[in-house]
Amino acid sequence: MAEDQAKEARKRRHKRAMQRKKEHVDDQIAAATIDKGLCVVLTGNGKGKSSSAFGMLARSVGHGMRCGVVQFIKGQWQTGEMLLFQDNPLVEFHTMNTGFTWETQDRDHDIAAAVATWEKATPLLANPEVDLVILDEITYMLTYGYLDKASVLAAIEARPPGQHVVITGRNAARELVEMADTVSEIEESKHAFHQGVRVQKGIDY
Ligand code: ATP
Ligand code: MG
């Protein structure tokens, strides 16, 4: 009997707590009334930066939005996202096709490749018809000084007001983080690679 009463009391407490939580969340939702093109930065050492960016690409394409993707590291594998989206009429897809990988170790070559790839990004960032631009792994181009940080920041800042931009890569520059509306620093708790597991299709590429 006492057990039943305790159960009932617990249910009532839970209901009250959920009511309070709902009121709080409803207030917050009612207060958020702004629509704008967002700058989203996905950084940190954990896995999930590029795959999150491509998740937003999938969402956007699903809504019929026009999108641009610029990848700043030479593809070693044919990625699933490229195979899925490269021929989609809503998506303009550019991948750095020469230059920067960890292997080249040729600075001039890498700089030329970074600049050529950035030249694919600038028209997208200037086009108000483009709803979403993904700058995948661009943070490294700034860390290594391959691209001029001030020009990159200026182009992102001057983009059309309704355009979303998603930036990925480790060690995002402080200025990028300051400029962004949403920043996620993905922490590594574990990674299968450290147990000797090689890249897996569908999960890693
Ligand atoms: P993903 O594309 O899977 O979301 P990411 O963009 O967060 O990964 P990157 O640094 O771009 O991470 O790494 C790309 C590749 O390296 C992916 O195959 C990913 O699984 C792998 N990777 C990511 N984080 C780690 C890590 N901490 N240790 C080892 N490999 C990693
Ligand atoms: Mg990545």
Tab-separated table of N, CA and C in Angstrom, residues 3-73:
chain	number	residue	atom	x	y	z
A	3	GLU	N	3.807	1.347	-0.846
A	3	GLU	CA	4.566	1.324	-2.103
A	3	GLU	C	3.760	2.016	-3.212
A	4	ASP	N	2.430	1.709	-3.257
A	4	ASP	CA	1.554	2.336	-4.266
A	4	ASP	C	1.532	3.847	-4.096
A	5	GLN	N	1.459	4.269	-2.812
A	5	GLN	CA	1.416	5.721	-2.531
A	5	GLN	C	2.709	6.400	-3.001
A	6	ALA	N	3.803	5.722	-2.729
A	6	ALA	CA	5.109	6.272	-3.130
A	6	ALA	C	5.178	6.392	-4.654
A	7	LYS	N	4.653	5.380	-5.345
A	7	LYS	CA	4.647	5.385	-6.816
A	7	LYS	C	3.827	6.556	-7.338
A	8	GLU	N	2.629	6.739	-6.702
A	8	GLU	CA	1.740	7.835	-7.125
A	8	GLU	C	2.417	9.198	-6.907
A	9	ALA	N	3.071	9.341	-5.733
A	9	ALA	CA	3.742	10.608	-5.398
A	9	ALA	C	4.846	10.890	-6.410
A	10	ARG	N	5.543	9.831	-6.784
A	10	ARG	CA	6.643	9.988	-7.750
A	10	ARG	C	6.090	10.438	-9.104
A	11	LYS	N	4.974	9.837	-9.502
A	11	LYS	CA	4.341	10.206	-10.778
A	11	LYS	C	3.935	11.677	-10.771
A	12	ARG	N	3.346	12.125	-9.611
A	12	ARG	CA	2.898	13.522	-9.512
A	12	ARG	C	4.092	14.472	-9.591
A	13	ARG	N	5.188	14.101	-8.878
A	13	ARG	CA	6.397	14.953	-8.920
A	13	ARG	C	6.936	15.045	-10.352
A	14	HIS	N	6.930	13.900	-11.025
A	14	HIS	CA	7.431	13.871	-12.407
A	14	HIS	C	6.574	14.779	-13.294
A	15	LYS	N	5.249	14.689	-13.133
A	15	LYS	CA	4.331	15.493	-13.957
A	15	LYS	C	4.575	16.980	-13.723
A	16	ARG	N	4.741	17.372	-12.434
A	16	ARG	CA	4.986	18.787	-12.114
A	16	ARG	C	6.300	19.255	-12.720
A	17	ALA	N	7.330	18.411	-12.583
A	17	ALA	CA	8.651	18.775	-13.129
A	17	ALA	C	8.568	18.942	-14.642
A	18	MET	N	7.853	18.033	-15.312
A	18	MET	CA	7.729	18.107	-16.772
A	18	MET	C	6.934	19.350	-17.191
A	19	GLN	N	5.900	19.689	-16.389
A	19	GLN	CA	5.111	20.904	-16.682
A	19	GLN	C	5.998	22.133	-16.633
A	20	ARG	N	6.834	22.195	-15.549
A	20	ARG	CA	7.734	23.353	-15.398
A	20	ARG	C	8.717	23.407	-16.558
A	21	LYS	N	9.239	22.251	-16.924
A	21	LYS	CA	10.211	22.193	-18.015
A	21	LYS	C	9.550	22.656	-19.317
A	22	LYS	N	8.327	22.190	-19.548
A	22	LYS	CA	7.632	22.557	-20.789
A	22	LYS	C	7.393	24.069	-20.842
A	23	GLU	N	6.976	24.640	-19.680
A	23	GLU	CA	6.748	26.099	-19.651
A	23	GLU	C	8.028	26.846	-20.001
A	24	HIS	N	9.137	26.382	-19.423
A	24	HIS	CA	10.434	27.015	-19.655
A	24	HIS	C	10.819	26.923	-21.136
A	25	VAL	N	10.681	25.723	-21.715
A	25	VAL	CA	11.054	25.522	-23.125
A	25	VAL	C	10.117	26.329	-24.020
A	26	ASP	N	8.824	26.326	-23.703
A	26	ASP	CA	7.853	27.089	-24.511
A	26	ASP	C	8.203	28.577	-24.514
A	27	ASP	N	8.620	29.106	-23.340
A	27	ASP	CA	9.013	30.522	-23.252
A	27	ASP	C	10.202	30.789	-24.159
A	28	GLN	N	11.160	29.857	-24.107
A	28	GLN	CA	12.370	30.044	-24.929
A	28	GLN	C	12.021	29.989	-26.413
A	29	ILE	N	11.142	29.062	-26.782
A	29	ILE	CA	10.750	28.930	-28.195
A	29	ILE	C	10.026	30.208	-28.646
A	30	ALA	N	9.161	30.728	-27.777
A	30	ALA	CA	8.406	31.939	-28.130
A	30	ALA	C	9.340	33.137	-28.290
A	31	ALA	N	10.458	33.137	-27.536
A	31	ALA	CA	11.397	34.268	-27.589
A	31	ALA	C	12.292	34.225	-28.829
A	32	ALA	N	12.410	33.039	-29.458
A	32	ALA	CA	13.281	32.910	-30.645
A	32	ALA	C	12.447	33.181	-31.894
A	33	THR	N	12.595	34.373	-32.435
A	33	THR	CA	11.717	34.779	-33.550
A	33	THR	C	12.518	35.192	-34.782
A	34	ILE	N	13.850	35.084	-34.702
A	34	ILE	CA	14.687	35.591	-35.786
A	34	ILE	C	14.949	34.504	-36.824
A	35	ASP	N	14.866	34.866	-38.116
A	35	ASP	CA	15.331	33.989	-39.196
A	35	ASP	C	16.571	34.626	-39.792
A	36	LYS	N	17.626	33.866	-39.962
A	36	LYS	CA	18.830	34.415	-40.595
A	36	LYS	C	19.717	33.295	-41.113
A	37	GLY	N	20.585	33.652	-42.039
A	37	GLY	CA	21.596	32.708	-42.500
A	37	GLY	C	22.605	32.514	-41.389
A	38	LEU	N	22.842	31.278	-41.003
A	38	LEU	CA	23.723	31.005	-39.862
A	38	LEU	C	25.124	30.631	-40.300
A	39	CYS	N	26.065	30.961	-39.447
A	39	CYS	CA	27.431	30.465	-39.610
A	39	CYS	C	27.632	29.406	-38.521
A	40	VAL	N	27.816	28.175	-38.948
A	40	VAL	CA	27.970	27.048	-38.023
A	40	VAL	C	29.406	26.533	-38.115
A	41	VAL	N	30.077	26.441	-36.989
A	41	VAL	CA	31.450	25.922	-36.963
A	41	VAL	C	31.462	24.594	-36.202
A	42	LEU	N	31.996	23.555	-36.849
A	42	LEU	CA	32.113	22.232	-36.235
A	42	LEU	C	33.592	21.915	-36.104
A	43	THR	N	34.077	21.929	-34.880
A	43	THR	CA	35.518	21.778	-34.671
A	43	THR	C	35.775	20.770	-33.549
A	44	GLY	N	37.014	20.627	-33.122
A	44	GLY	CA	37.359	19.664	-32.074
A	44	GLY	C	37.984	18.404	-32.660
A	45	ASN	N	38.491	17.556	-31.778
A	45	ASN	CA	39.251	16.374	-32.219
A	45	ASN	C	38.409	15.118	-32.407
A	46	GLY	N	37.163	15.158	-32.000
A	46	GLY	CA	36.324	13.957	-32.101
A	46	GLY	C	35.763	13.757	-33.497
A	47	LYS	N	35.287	12.563	-33.757
A	47	LYS	CA	34.665	12.254	-35.045
A	47	LYS	C	33.265	12.847	-35.115
A	48	GLY	N	32.874	13.374	-36.268
A	48	GLY	CA	31.498	13.827	-36.443
A	48	GLY	C	31.358	15.212	-37.023
A	49	LYS	N	32.452	15.830	-37.434
A	49	LYS	CA	32.372	17.201	-37.963
A	49	LYS	C	31.841	17.197	-39.391
A	50	SER	N	32.553	16.512	-40.286
A	50	SER	CA	32.110	16.510	-41.683
A	50	SER	C	30.776	15.776	-41.821
A	51	SER	N	30.629	14.681	-41.095
A	51	SER	CA	29.374	13.933	-41.243
A	51	SER	C	28.187	14.770	-40.752
A	52	SER	N	28.384	15.613	-39.764
A	52	SER	CA	27.311	16.523	-39.349
A	52	SER	C	27.015	17.544	-40.453
A	53	ALA	N	28.077	18.074	-41.063
A	53	ALA	CA	27.887	19.050	-42.141
A	53	ALA	C	27.086	18.416	-43.284
A	54	PHE	N	27.434	17.172	-43.624
A	54	PHE	CA	26.717	16.513	-44.722
A	54	PHE	C	25.302	16.106	-44.307
A	55	GLY	N	25.086	15.958	-43.028
A	55	GLY	CA	23.717	15.765	-42.542
A	55	GLY	C	22.877	17.005	-42.823
A	56	MET	N	23.477	18.183	-42.611
A	56	MET	CA	22.745	19.435	-42.910
A	56	MET	C	22.544	19.606	-44.413
A	57	LEU	N	23.517	19.120	-45.197
A	57	LEU	CA	23.347	19.141	-46.657
A	57	LEU	C	22.143	18.269	-47.037
A	58	ALA	N	22.069	17.075	-46.474
A	58	ALA	CA	20.950	16.173	-46.775
A	58	ALA	C	19.617	16.828	-46.404
A	59	ARG	N	19.573	17.455	-45.232
A	59	ARG	CA	18.348	18.140	-44.818
A	59	ARG	C	17.963	19.226	-45.804
A	60	SER	N	18.968	20.029	-46.189
A	60	SER	CA	18.703	21.169	-47.070
A	60	SER	C	18.231	20.701	-48.435
A	61	VAL	N	18.915	19.696	-48.985
A	61	VAL	CA	18.521	19.172	-50.301
A	61	VAL	C	17.107	18.598	-50.209
A	62	GLY	N	16.821	17.939	-49.114
A	62	GLY	CA	15.471	17.410	-48.891
A	62	GLY	C	14.407	18.484	-48.958
A	63	HIS	N	14.773	19.698	-48.553
A	63	HIS	CA	13.840	20.831	-48.599
A	63	HIS	C	13.906	21.571	-49.931
A	64	GLY	N	14.681	21.058	-50.877
A	64	GLY	CA	14.767	21.703	-52.197
A	64	GLY	C	15.643	22.944	-52.216
A	65	MET	N	16.531	23.076	-51.203
A	65	MET	CA	17.403	24.262	-51.137
A	65	MET	C	18.628	24.073	-52.028
A	66	ARG	N	19.141	25.183	-52.549
A	66	ARG	CA	20.364	25.129	-53.380
A	66	ARG	C	21.601	25.158	-52.495
A	67	CYS	N	22.540	24.283	-52.787
A	67	CYS	CA	23.677	24.118	-51.892
A	67	CYS	C	24.997	24.070	-52.650
A	68	GLY	N	26.065	24.482	-51.970
A	68	GLY	CA	27.410	24.365	-52.509
A	68	GLY	C	28.298	23.677	-51.491
A	69	VAL	N	29.166	22.796	-51.971
A	69	VAL	CA	30.108	22.117	-51.088
A	69	VAL	C	31.505	22.343	-51.621
A	70	VAL	N	32.415	22.781	-50.763
A	70	VAL	CA	33.806	22.932	-51.173
A	70	VAL	C	34.656	22.199	-50.140
A	71	GLN	N	35.374	21.178	-50.600
A	71	GLN	CA	36.197	20.366	-49.697
A	71	GLN	C	37.654	20.728	-49.884
A	72	PHE	N	38.303	21.079	-48.780
A	72	PHE	CA	39.663	21.615	-48.840
A	72	PHE	C	40.760	20.589	-48.584
A	73	ILE	N	40.405	19.306	-48.616
A	73	ILE	CA	41.469	18.306	-48.524
A	73	ILE	C	41.273	17.354	-49.675
